[in-house]
Short mmCIF file of C-alpha atoms in Angstrom, two decimals:
data_model
loop_
_atom_site.label_atom_id
_atom_site.label_comp_id
_atom_site.label_asym_id
_atom_site.label_seq_id
_atom_site.Cartn_x
_atom_site.Cartn_y
_atom_site.Cartn_z
CA UNK A 10 7.46 15.58 -16.01
CA UNK A 11 7.86 17.75 -18.58
CA UNK A 12 5.94 18.77 -21.14
CA UNK A 13 2.87 17.00 -19.84
CA UNK A 14 3.10 19.37 -16.89
CA UNK A 15 5.00 21.98 -16.43
CA UNK A 16 7.46 22.97 -13.89
CA UNK A 17 5.68 25.66 -11.78
CA UNK A 18 2.88 23.25 -10.99
CA UNK A 19 -0.27 22.18 -12.44
CA UNK A 20 -3.20 21.03 -10.94
CA UNK A 21 -4.84 17.86 -12.05
CA UNK A 22 -7.47 15.26 -10.72
CA UNK A 23 -6.79 12.05 -9.69
CA UNK A 24 -9.14 9.27 -9.51
CA UNK A 25 -8.44 5.98 -7.15
CA UNK A 26 -11.50 3.70 -8.59
CA UNK A 27 -8.79 2.56 -11.69
CA UNK A 28 -6.20 1.39 -8.84
CA UNK A 29 -8.19 -0.22 -6.38
CA UNK A 30 -9.80 -2.47 -9.20
CA UNK A 31 -6.51 -2.91 -11.46
CA UNK A 32 -7.54 -1.01 -14.36
CA UNK A 33 -4.24 0.64 -14.98
CA UNK A 34 -2.36 0.01 -17.62
CA UNK A 35 1.13 1.49 -19.32
CA UNK A 36 0.43 5.02 -20.78
CA UNK A 37 -1.32 6.25 -17.74
CA UNK A 38 -0.33 8.70 -15.71
CA UNK A 39 -0.48 7.77 -12.20
CA UNK A 40 0.07 9.27 -8.39
CA UNK A 41 2.21 7.06 -6.41
CA UNK A 42 4.25 7.53 -2.82
CA UNK A 43 7.74 7.45 -3.35
CA UNK A 44 9.31 4.23 -1.82
CA UNK A 45 12.16 6.52 -0.91
CA UNK A 46 10.43 9.14 1.01
CA UNK A 47 7.11 7.90 2.52
CA UNK A 48 5.86 11.06 3.05
CA UNK A 49 6.16 12.19 -0.88
CA UNK A 50 3.93 11.23 -3.48
CA UNK A 51 4.97 11.77 -6.67
CA UNK A 52 3.64 11.94 -10.70
CA UNK A 53 4.65 9.44 -12.95
CA UNK A 54 3.71 7.76 -15.75
CA UNK A 55 3.26 4.06 -16.01
CA UNK A 56 4.97 1.92 -18.52
CA UNK A 57 5.55 -1.77 -17.56
CA UNK A 58 3.03 -3.94 -15.24
CA UNK A 59 3.85 -7.22 -13.66
CA UNK A 60 5.75 -9.39 -16.18
CA UNK A 61 6.32 -6.92 -19.01
CA UNK A 62 9.06 -6.29 -20.15
CA UNK A 63 10.63 -2.74 -19.98
CA UNK A 64 13.14 -1.20 -22.19
CA UNK A 65 14.53 1.90 -21.07
CA UNK A 66 17.28 4.56 -21.60
CA UNK A 67 19.90 3.99 -18.44
CA UNK A 68 21.80 7.37 -18.53
CA UNK A 69 20.43 9.60 -21.68
CA UNK A 70 22.05 12.69 -20.92
CA UNK A 71 25.57 10.65 -21.83
CA UNK A 72 24.83 7.76 -23.43
CA UNK A 73 21.96 5.92 -26.16
CA UNK A 74 22.66 2.85 -23.95
CA UNK A 75 19.39 0.90 -23.39
CA UNK A 76 18.68 -1.50 -20.98
CA UNK A 77 15.65 -4.07 -20.93
CA UNK A 78 14.03 -5.52 -17.52
CA UNK A 79 11.20 -8.18 -16.84
CA UNK A 80 8.80 -6.02 -14.60
CA UNK A 81 8.57 -8.50 -11.11
CA UNK A 82 5.34 -9.62 -9.84
CA UNK A 83 3.09 -7.23 -7.95
CA UNK A 84 5.17 -4.64 -9.19
CA UNK A 85 4.94 -1.76 -11.85
CA UNK A 86 7.40 0.38 -14.09
CA UNK A 87 7.01 4.20 -13.42
CA UNK A 88 9.09 6.54 -15.72
CA UNK A 89 8.60 10.45 -15.86
CA UNK A 90 8.36 11.90 -19.63
CA UNK A 91 11.14 13.99 -18.98
CA UNK A 92 13.66 11.58 -18.92
CA UNK A 93 16.38 13.87 -19.15
CA UNK A 94 15.85 15.36 -15.38
CA UNK A 95 13.67 12.52 -13.58
CA UNK A 96 13.85 10.06 -10.66
CA UNK A 97 11.71 7.16 -11.22
CA UNK A 98 11.98 3.19 -11.59
CA UNK A 99 15.23 3.69 -13.60
CA UNK A 100 16.91 4.38 -10.09
CA UNK A 101 15.11 2.94 -7.56
CA UNK A 102 13.70 -0.04 -9.47
CA UNK A 103 10.19 -1.73 -10.03
CA UNK A 104 7.74 -0.36 -7.03
CA UNK A 105 5.02 -2.39 -5.68
CA UNK A 106 1.40 -2.22 -7.34
CA UNK A 107 0.10 -1.15 -3.55
CA UNK A 108 2.40 2.59 -3.91
CA UNK A 109 -0.20 3.20 -6.59
CA UNK A 110 -2.44 6.13 -5.14
CA UNK A 111 -4.73 7.72 -8.39
CA UNK A 112 -4.45 7.76 -11.68
CA UNK A 113 -4.60 10.96 -13.35
CA UNK A 114 -7.38 11.50 -16.31
CA UNK A 115 -7.56 15.81 -15.80
CA UNK A 116 -5.85 18.80 -15.60
CA UNK A 117 -7.78 21.61 -14.12
CA UNK A 118 -5.16 23.97 -14.13
CA UNK A 119 -3.71 26.34 -15.45
CA UNK A 120 -7.26 27.49 -17.62
CA UNK A 121 -6.35 27.25 -20.84
CA UNK A 122 -4.28 23.40 -20.68
CA UNK A 123 -7.67 22.52 -19.33
CA UNK A 124 -8.65 19.56 -20.27
CA UNK A 125 -8.95 15.28 -19.77
CA UNK A 126 -5.03 14.03 -20.37
CA UNK A 127 -4.15 11.64 -23.27
CA UNK A 128 -3.33 7.90 -22.62
CA UNK A 129 0.33 8.09 -25.02
CA UNK A 130 1.35 11.81 -24.20
CA UNK A 131 5.05 11.58 -26.03
CA UNK A 132 5.58 8.42 -24.73
CA UNK A 133 3.84 5.78 -26.48
CA UNK A 134 4.42 2.33 -25.09
CA UNK A 135 3.30 0.90 -28.66
CA UNK A 136 5.74 2.34 -30.49
CA UNK B 23 -61.53 -1.57 -0.03
CA UNK B 24 -63.07 1.85 0.82
CA UNK B 25 -61.71 1.59 4.13
CA UNK B 26 -58.39 0.53 3.09
CA UNK B 27 -57.56 3.21 0.92
CA UNK B 28 -58.60 5.52 3.59
CA UNK B 29 -56.47 4.07 5.90
CA UNK B 30 -53.74 4.45 3.70
CA UNK B 31 -54.67 8.05 2.47
CA UNK B 32 -54.85 9.05 6.41
CA UNK B 33 -51.43 7.58 7.39
CA UNK B 34 -49.29 10.30 9.19
CA UNK B 35 -46.36 10.37 6.00
CA UNK B 36 -44.58 13.25 7.31
CA UNK B 37 -43.75 11.42 10.80
CA UNK B 38 -42.89 8.04 9.13
CA UNK B 39 -40.39 9.84 6.96
CA UNK B 40 -38.84 11.93 9.97
CA UNK B 41 -38.56 9.03 11.80
CA UNK B 42 -36.77 6.81 8.67
CA UNK B 43 -34.54 9.22 8.16
CA UNK B 44 -33.64 9.96 11.15
CA UNK B 45 -32.62 5.89 12.01
CA UNK B 46 -30.93 5.77 8.39
CA UNK B 47 -28.88 8.84 9.49
CA UNK B 48 -28.21 7.48 12.80
CA UNK B 49 -26.90 3.79 11.10
CA UNK B 50 -25.03 6.06 8.25
CA UNK B 51 -23.68 7.48 11.39
CA UNK B 52 -22.33 4.90 13.00
CA UNK B 53 -20.98 3.36 9.74
CA UNK B 54 -19.02 6.18 8.95
CA UNK B 55 -17.49 6.45 12.54
CA UNK B 56 -16.72 2.55 12.09
CA UNK B 57 -15.11 3.10 8.66
CA UNK B 58 -12.75 5.99 10.26
CA UNK B 59 -11.79 4.24 13.56
CA UNK B 60 -11.02 1.45 11.30
CA UNK B 61 -8.90 3.32 8.36
CA UNK B 62 -7.30 5.51 10.90
CA UNK B 63 -7.19 4.45 14.52
CA UNK B 64 -7.57 0.79 14.75
CA UNK B 65 -8.56 -2.17 13.11
CA UNK B 66 -8.72 -6.43 14.00
CA UNK B 67 -7.22 -8.91 11.45
CA UNK B 68 -7.04 -12.83 11.33
CA UNK B 69 -3.45 -14.32 10.94
CA UNK B 70 -3.53 -17.52 9.46
CA UNK B 71 -0.38 -19.59 8.32
CA UNK B 72 3.19 -21.21 9.86
CA UNK B 73 5.10 -17.94 9.47
CA UNK B 74 4.55 -16.37 12.77
CA UNK B 75 4.54 -19.65 15.12
CA UNK B 76 5.00 -19.53 17.89
CA UNK B 77 3.37 -15.66 18.61
CA UNK B 78 0.69 -16.39 16.26
CA UNK B 79 -1.06 -19.62 15.60
CA UNK B 80 -1.56 -22.13 12.56
CA UNK B 81 -5.47 -22.09 12.40
CA UNK B 82 -5.79 -18.44 12.95
CA UNK B 83 -5.76 -16.08 15.30
CA UNK B 84 -7.22 -12.60 15.73
CA UNK B 85 -5.40 -8.98 16.92
CA UNK B 86 -6.11 -5.76 17.13
CA UNK B 87 -3.81 -3.86 15.44
CA UNK B 88 -3.40 0.03 15.42
CA UNK B 89 -2.75 3.19 12.89
CA UNK B 90 -1.23 5.72 13.99
CA UNK B 91 2.40 4.96 15.12
CA UNK B 92 2.43 3.69 11.23
CA UNK B 93 1.41 7.50 10.50
CA UNK B 94 3.84 9.14 13.10
CA UNK B 95 6.50 7.00 12.07
CA UNK B 96 6.40 5.51 15.75
CA UNK B 97 7.31 1.71 14.94
CA UNK B 98 10.20 0.01 15.75
CA UNK B 99 12.40 -2.99 15.59
CA UNK B 100 10.74 -5.78 17.49
CA UNK B 101 7.24 -4.82 16.71
CA UNK B 102 4.56 -7.29 14.84
CA UNK B 103 3.28 -5.51 11.81
CA UNK B 104 0.32 -5.69 9.13
CA UNK B 105 1.72 -4.90 6.10
CA UNK B 106 0.91 -5.65 2.19
CA UNK B 107 2.53 -7.71 0.12
CA UNK B 108 4.80 -6.57 -2.33
CA UNK B 109 3.82 -9.23 -4.40
CA UNK B 110 0.32 -9.47 -4.17
CA UNK B 111 -1.45 -6.44 -3.69
CA UNK B 112 -4.13 -7.67 -2.43
CA UNK B 113 -2.34 -9.87 0.37
CA UNK B 114 -1.76 -8.41 3.45
CA UNK B 115 0.69 -10.17 6.11
CA UNK B 116 1.54 -9.90 9.49
CA UNK B 117 5.19 -10.01 10.14
CA UNK B 118 7.57 -8.89 12.90
CA UNK B 119 9.81 -5.69 11.96
CA UNK B 120 13.59 -6.34 12.31
CA UNK B 121 15.31 -2.93 10.94
CA UNK B 122 14.09 0.51 9.76
CA UNK B 123 15.87 2.21 6.76
CA UNK B 124 20.22 2.26 7.40
CA UNK B 125 19.97 -0.06 9.78
CA UNK B 126 22.13 -3.08 9.28
CA UNK B 127 20.13 -6.53 9.46
CA UNK B 128 21.79 -9.75 9.83
CA UNK B 129 19.76 -12.92 8.96
CA UNK B 130 19.92 -16.73 8.65
CA UNK B 131 19.85 -17.05 5.10
CA UNK B 132 18.08 -20.73 4.55
CA UNK B 133 17.90 -22.02 8.24
CA UNK B 134 16.92 -25.23 7.23
CA UNK B 135 19.91 -26.50 5.17
CA UNK B 136 22.89 -24.38 6.37
CA UNK B 137 23.66 -21.80 9.06
CA UNK B 138 25.17 -19.10 6.51
CA UNK B 139 24.09 -15.91 8.01
CA UNK B 140 24.17 -12.39 5.90
CA UNK B 141 24.35 -8.93 6.65
CA UNK B 142 22.75 -5.91 4.61
CA UNK B 143 22.00 -2.58 5.28
CA UNK B 144 18.23 -1.01 4.75
CA UNK B 145 18.03 1.34 1.97
CA UNK B 146 16.47 4.77 2.66
CA UNK B 147 12.34 4.13 3.11
CA UNK B 148 12.30 0.81 3.46
CA UNK B 149 12.05 -1.97 6.11
CA UNK B 150 13.21 -5.48 7.00
CA UNK B 151 10.35 -7.82 8.08
CA UNK B 152 10.65 -11.54 8.74
CA UNK B 153 8.33 -13.93 10.16
CA UNK B 154 8.70 -15.48 13.47
CA UNK B 155 9.43 -18.55 12.34
CA UNK B 156 11.72 -18.16 10.21
CA UNK B 157 11.92 -22.07 8.50
CA UNK B 158 8.38 -21.35 7.00
CA UNK B 159 8.12 -17.80 6.02
CA UNK B 160 7.86 -15.93 3.31
CA UNK B 161 9.48 -12.35 4.04
CA UNK B 162 12.35 -9.92 3.39
CA UNK B 163 15.06 -12.65 3.08
CA UNK B 164 13.05 -13.56 0.04
CA UNK B 165 11.39 -10.63 -1.01
CA UNK B 166 14.19 -8.17 0.27
CA UNK B 167 13.34 -4.54 1.85
CA UNK B 168 10.02 -3.20 1.35
CA UNK B 169 9.49 0.59 1.22
CA UNK B 170 7.65 2.09 4.45
CA UNK B 171 4.68 3.20 2.66
CA UNK B 172 3.09 -0.66 3.02
CA UNK B 173 3.10 -1.06 6.02
CA UNK B 174 -0.57 -0.95 7.42
CA UNK B 175 -0.81 -1.49 10.97
CA UNK B 176 0.88 -2.45 14.23
CA UNK B 177 -0.35 -5.16 16.27
CA UNK B 178 -0.61 -5.13 19.83
CA UNK B 179 -3.32 -6.64 21.52
CA UNK B 180 -4.16 -10.61 20.53
CA UNK B 181 -8.12 -11.03 21.14
CA UNK B 182 -8.95 -14.68 19.82
CA UNK B 183 -8.38 -17.11 21.05
CA UNK B 184 -9.55 -16.23 24.44
CA UNK B 185 -7.00 -18.10 26.77
CA UNK B 186 -4.12 -15.97 25.07
CA UNK B 187 -5.77 -13.07 24.99
CA UNK B 188 -3.46 -10.02 26.10
CA UNK B 189 -1.12 -7.48 24.67
CA UNK B 190 1.54 -9.04 22.79
CA UNK B 191 5.27 -8.57 23.78
CA UNK B 192 7.74 -6.37 22.08
CA UNK B 193 10.31 -8.86 21.65
CA UNK B 194 8.43 -12.29 21.34
CA UNK B 195 11.48 -15.11 20.45
CA UNK B 196 13.37 -12.56 18.50
CA UNK B 197 15.09 -10.15 20.30
CA UNK B 198 16.71 -7.49 17.91
CA UNK B 199 19.29 -6.56 21.18
CA UNK B 200 20.77 -9.80 21.51
#
């Protein structure tokens, strides 16, 4: 999730109400349970809700080839901000909405980076 | 009028407040215990729909489901499980677990029309679930293997209707060892 979160570990607050009421949208950073390892929780950016059409770069290290997919019902598409080194929906596909655990809204450590996280960051889904 | 005010003035407010807060605290404690039990230990649910006939009836059976097995990873093929639907996040379904990760599952693709079987290896972190009534059940045959984290509980005891009260056998109609 570089550059939004550092390699060495940042602390942040995540709230759960948005998930329960369905108020998350593309551009939000979310906590989710990994579909591959049930005990692991990951932090990724939400890029598409159900029935959204998502365009993603398949293998940014080697080529510029893009692919478009329509997110199936009940699922979401998540990607890390650092697409060169991130295991996300490009590898394991869209994840069911129920795997979302929280929405990150505020970084609290390190102190000089304290503050609320902007919705878009580097990846603006409206561009 | 003066007597009323006088009586209001002389009410033992301290002990009323004390008693009220004591009772409120007791009720709050009760609901806390209930919530913790429901979330982490054991919950009951009402199932309706045809997908688990004959184990559960069409019109709704109540059963108890415990959550500890899921948290400790002690569920196995043959167990009836509660899981969140991967297609509708607000819906909870009851199905039978047929395969864990890296198990090879053979299933009948379309039992109404043909006898064609298909075999699939369940990917890592996922499970394969099917209803007992494969003729009328929306399960992993339609939406694929589901992530293990979607499991919510393991059904161990049916409590309604009373004449069908009792613990549910692991295999039922579908013995995965056959």
